[in-house]
PDB file of C-alpha atoms in Angstrom:
ATOM      1  CA  GLN A   1     -19.132-101.857  -1.336  1.00 86.00           C
ATOM      2  CA  VAL A   2     -22.911-102.129  -1.239  1.00 93.00           C
ATOM      3  CA  GLN A   3     -25.165-104.717  -2.860  1.00 95.00           C
ATOM      4  CA  LEU A   4     -28.258-103.418  -4.622  1.00 97.00           C
ATOM      5  CA  VAL A   5     -31.439-105.239  -5.604  1.00 97.00           C
ATOM      6  CA  GLU A   6     -34.166-103.526  -7.608  1.00 98.00           C
ATOM      7  CA  SER A   7     -37.827-104.477  -7.704  1.00 98.00           C
ATOM      8  CA  GLY A   8     -41.157-103.065  -8.781  1.00 98.00           C
ATOM      9  CA  GLY A   9     -40.858-103.095 -12.549  1.00 97.00           C
ATOM     10  CA  GLY A  10     -43.572-104.404 -14.817  1.00 98.00           C
ATOM     11  CA  LEU A  11     -45.990-103.683 -17.620  1.00 98.00           C
ATOM     12  CA  VAL A  12     -48.228-100.627 -17.347  1.00 98.00           C
ATOM     13  CA  GLN A  13     -50.395 -98.623 -19.714  1.00 98.00           C
ATOM     14  CA  ALA A  14     -49.460 -95.109 -20.703  1.00 98.00           C
ATOM     15  CA  GLY A  15     -50.590 -92.669 -18.032  1.00 98.00           C
ATOM     16  CA  GLY A  16     -50.164 -95.245 -15.294  1.00 98.00           C
ATOM     17  CA  SER A  17     -47.782 -95.397 -12.353  1.00 98.00           C
ATOM     18  CA  LEU A  18     -45.109 -97.681 -10.954  1.00 98.00           C
ATOM     19  CA  ARG A  19     -42.933 -97.521  -7.869  1.00 98.00           C
ATOM     20  CA  LEU A  20     -39.457 -98.953  -8.106  1.00 98.00           C
ATOM     21  CA  SER A  21     -37.521 -99.973  -5.018  1.00 98.00           C
ATOM     22  CA  CYS A  22     -33.816-100.567  -4.523  1.00 98.00           C
ATOM     23  CA  ALA A  23     -32.785-102.416  -1.380  1.00 97.00           C
ATOM     24  CA  ALA A  24     -29.189-101.996  -0.287  1.00 96.00           C
ATOM     25  CA  SER A  25     -27.110-104.262   1.905  1.00 92.00           C
ATOM     26  CA  GLY A  26     -23.529-104.106   3.033  1.00 78.00           C
ATOM     27  CA  ARG A  27     -21.833-100.945   4.187  1.00 71.00           C
ATOM     28  CA  ASN A  28     -23.629 -98.059   5.873  1.00 88.00           C
ATOM     29  CA  PHE A  29     -26.352 -96.923   3.471  1.00 88.00           C
ATOM     30  CA  SER A  30     -26.271 -93.357   4.725  1.00 87.00           C
ATOM     31  CA  ASN A  31     -22.713 -92.988   3.388  1.00 91.00           C
ATOM     32  CA  TYR A  32     -23.952 -93.310  -0.197  1.00 94.00           C
ATOM     33  CA  ALA A  33     -25.644 -91.027  -2.637  1.00 96.00           C
ATOM     34  CA  MET A  34     -28.044 -93.008  -4.804  1.00 97.00           C
ATOM     35  CA  ALA A  35     -29.337 -92.759  -8.331  1.00 98.00           C
ATOM     36  CA  TRP A  36     -31.524 -94.363 -10.939  1.00 98.00           C
ATOM     37  CA  PHE A  37     -30.408 -94.844 -14.512  1.00 98.00           C
ATOM     38  CA  ARG A  38     -32.239 -96.478 -17.389  1.00 98.00           C
ATOM     39  CA  GLN A  39     -31.366 -98.145 -20.639  1.00 98.00           C
ATOM     40  CA  ALA A  40     -33.863 -98.477 -23.446  1.00 97.00           C
ATOM     41  CA  PRO A  41     -33.418-101.137 -26.154  1.00 93.00           C
ATOM     42  CA  GLY A  42     -30.676-100.109 -28.539  1.00 95.00           C
ATOM     43  CA  LYS A  43     -29.772 -97.018 -26.561  1.00 97.00           C
ATOM     44  CA  LYS A  44     -27.086 -96.004 -24.091  1.00 97.00           C
ATOM     45  CA  ARG A  45     -27.780 -96.022 -20.387  1.00 97.00           C
ATOM     46  CA  GLU A  46     -28.935 -92.594 -19.223  1.00 98.00           C
ATOM     47  CA  PHE A  47     -29.328 -90.761 -15.927  1.00 98.00           C
ATOM     48  CA  VAL A  48     -32.854 -90.517 -14.525  1.00 98.00           C
ATOM     49  CA  ALA A  49     -32.652 -89.210 -10.946  1.00 98.00           C
ATOM     50  CA  ALA A  50     -30.308 -88.945  -7.978  1.00 98.00           C
ATOM     51  CA  ILE A  51     -30.599 -88.238  -4.275  1.00 98.00           C
ATOM     52  CA  SER A  52     -27.968 -86.979  -1.865  1.00 96.00           C
ATOM     53  CA  ARG A  53     -26.740 -88.924   1.157  1.00 93.00           C
ATOM     54  CA  SER A  54     -28.924 -86.880   3.464  1.00 91.00           C
ATOM     55  CA  GLY A  55     -31.908 -87.126   1.167  1.00 92.00           C
ATOM     56  CA  SER A  56     -32.272 -83.368   1.165  1.00 94.00           C
ATOM     57  CA  ASN A  57     -31.213 -82.826  -2.448  1.00 97.00           C
ATOM     58  CA  THR A  58     -32.644 -84.478  -5.529  1.00 98.00           C
ATOM     59  CA  TYR A  59     -31.797 -84.213  -9.221  1.00 98.00           C
ATOM     60  CA  TYR A  60     -33.724 -85.249 -12.313  1.00 98.00           C
ATOM     61  CA  THR A  61     -33.241 -85.479 -16.006  1.00 98.00           C
ATOM     62  CA  GLU A  62     -35.471 -82.993 -17.780  1.00 98.00           C
ATOM     63  CA  SER A  63     -37.767 -85.545 -19.380  1.00 98.00           C
ATOM     64  CA  VAL A  64     -38.981 -86.926 -16.036  1.00 98.00           C
ATOM     65  CA  LYS A  65     -39.276 -83.728 -14.002  1.00 98.00           C
ATOM     66  CA  GLY A  66     -42.743 -83.378 -12.528  1.00 98.00           C
ATOM     67  CA  ARG A  67     -43.534 -87.051 -13.191  1.00 98.00           C
ATOM     68  CA  PHE A  68     -40.885 -89.020 -11.270  1.00 98.00           C
ATOM     69  CA  THR A  69     -39.875 -88.657  -7.618  1.00 98.00           C
ATOM     70  CA  ILE A  70     -36.794 -90.177  -6.012  1.00 98.00           C
ATOM     71  CA  SER A  71     -36.772 -90.726  -2.264  1.00 97.00           C
ATOM     72  CA  SER A  72     -34.896 -92.749   0.309  1.00 96.00           C
ATOM     73  CA  ASP A  73     -35.529 -94.434   3.615  1.00 93.00           C
ATOM     74  CA  ASN A  74     -32.196 -94.715   5.408  1.00 88.00           C
ATOM     75  CA  ALA A  75     -33.721 -96.797   8.198  1.00 90.00           C
ATOM     76  CA  LYS A  76     -34.672 -99.416   5.608  1.00 92.00           C
ATOM     77  CA  SER A  77     -31.616 -98.863   3.387  1.00 94.00           C
ATOM     78  CA  THR A  78     -33.925 -98.438   0.436  1.00 96.00           C
ATOM     79  CA  VAL A  79     -34.281 -95.903  -2.334  1.00 97.00           C
ATOM     80  CA  PHE A  80     -37.473 -95.486  -4.332  1.00 98.00           C
ATOM     81  CA  LEU A  81     -38.477 -94.104  -7.692  1.00 98.00           C
ATOM     82  CA  GLN A  82     -42.130 -93.166  -7.939  1.00 98.00           C
ATOM     83  CA  MET A  83     -43.035 -92.917 -11.601  1.00 98.00           C
ATOM     84  CA  ASN A  84     -46.317 -91.253 -12.558  1.00 98.00           C
ATOM     85  CA  THR A  85     -47.887 -90.370 -15.887  1.00 98.00           C
ATOM     86  CA  LEU A  86     -45.727 -92.941 -17.597  1.00 98.00           C
ATOM     87  CA  LYS A  87     -45.098 -92.684 -21.323  1.00 98.00           C
ATOM     88  CA  PRO A  88     -44.059 -95.330 -23.848  1.00 97.00           C
ATOM     89  CA  GLU A  89     -40.677 -93.606 -24.095  1.00 97.00           C
ATOM     90  CA  ASP A  90     -40.085 -94.456 -20.425  1.00 98.00           C
ATOM     91  CA  THR A  91     -39.817 -98.120 -21.431  1.00 98.00           C
ATOM     92  CA  ALA A  92     -36.379 -99.340 -20.337  1.00 98.00           C
ATOM     93  CA  ASP A  93     -34.417-101.413 -17.873  1.00 98.00           C
ATOM     94  CA  TYR A  94     -34.026 -99.326 -14.737  1.00 98.00           C
ATOM     95  CA  TYR A  95     -30.860 -99.597 -12.659  1.00 98.00           C
ATOM     96  CA  CYS A  96     -30.115 -98.458  -9.147  1.00 98.00           C
ATOM     97  CA  ALA A  97     -26.588 -97.182  -8.420  1.00 98.00           C
ATOM     98  CA  ALA A  98     -24.602 -96.034  -5.398  1.00 97.00           C
ATOM     99  CA  THR A  99     -21.640 -93.725  -4.921  1.00 96.00           C
ATOM    100  CA  ARG A 100     -19.612 -92.439  -1.988  1.00 95.00           C
ATOM    101  CA  LEU A 101     -19.173 -89.208  -3.932  1.00 94.00           C
ATOM    102  CA  PRO A 102     -21.771 -86.434  -3.866  1.00 95.00           C
ATOM    103  CA  ALA A 103     -24.890 -87.172  -5.905  1.00 95.00           C
ATOM    104  CA  THR A 104     -24.175 -86.729  -9.585  1.00 94.00           C
ATOM    105  CA  ARG A 105     -25.592 -87.374 -13.033  1.00 97.00           C
ATOM    106  CA  LEU A 106     -22.309 -88.938 -14.136  1.00 96.00           C
ATOM    107  CA  GLU A 107     -22.568 -92.689 -14.620  1.00 97.00           C
ATOM    108  CA  LYS A 108     -18.816 -93.157 -14.217  1.00 97.00           C
ATOM    109  CA  ASN A 109     -18.972 -91.853 -10.638  1.00 97.00           C
ATOM    110  CA  TYR A 110     -21.133 -94.752  -9.473  1.00 97.00           C
ATOM    111  CA  ASP A 111     -19.313 -97.824  -8.215  1.00 95.00           C
ATOM    112  CA  ASP A 112     -22.086-100.195  -7.270  1.00 96.00           C
ATOM    113  CA  TRP A 113     -24.988-101.243  -9.480  1.00 98.00           C
ATOM    114  CA  GLY A 114     -28.028-103.444  -9.246  1.00 98.00           C
ATOM    115  CA  GLN A 115     -29.095-105.979 -11.867  1.00 97.00           C
ATOM    116  CA  GLY A 116     -31.948-103.849 -13.128  1.00 97.00           C
ATOM    117  CA  THR A 117     -35.712-104.105 -13.313  1.00 98.00           C
ATOM    118  CA  GLN A 118     -37.684-103.895 -16.538  1.00 98.00           C
ATOM    119  CA  VAL A 119     -40.357-101.278 -17.097  1.00 98.00           C
ATOM    120  CA  THR A 120     -42.616-101.518 -20.135  1.00 98.00           C
ATOM    121  CA  VAL A 121     -45.170 -98.819 -20.911  1.00 98.00           C
ATOM    122  CA  SER A 122     -47.744 -99.701 -23.532  1.00 98.00           C
ATOM    123  CA  SER A 123     -49.484 -97.080 -25.641  1.00 94.00           C
TER     124      SER A 123
END
């Protein structure tokens, strides 16, 4: 099991940028593939991005491709989500998740979750 704590959320104007961080503690971070999900008010939680254990493979939902970048620093047991050119529709609570399985878009494959960080994009 790994404990996850997100940070970096906030209020930003459309077109702006934010960098989310997810600090992991517990078992060996390099054994986990990591992902970011988000949940907008009144909507289901959805996949945003994932990164493989090695960090060599990344995956994105279509709506964030070219704007968001997921990365990891195994030495610091931290995964990041750089979000550029933010849009009002990116407003949501963003959650970090970890899995011992290969990186995947499937929410059910992730065992460990953070508490979330709120991102609000104003128009």
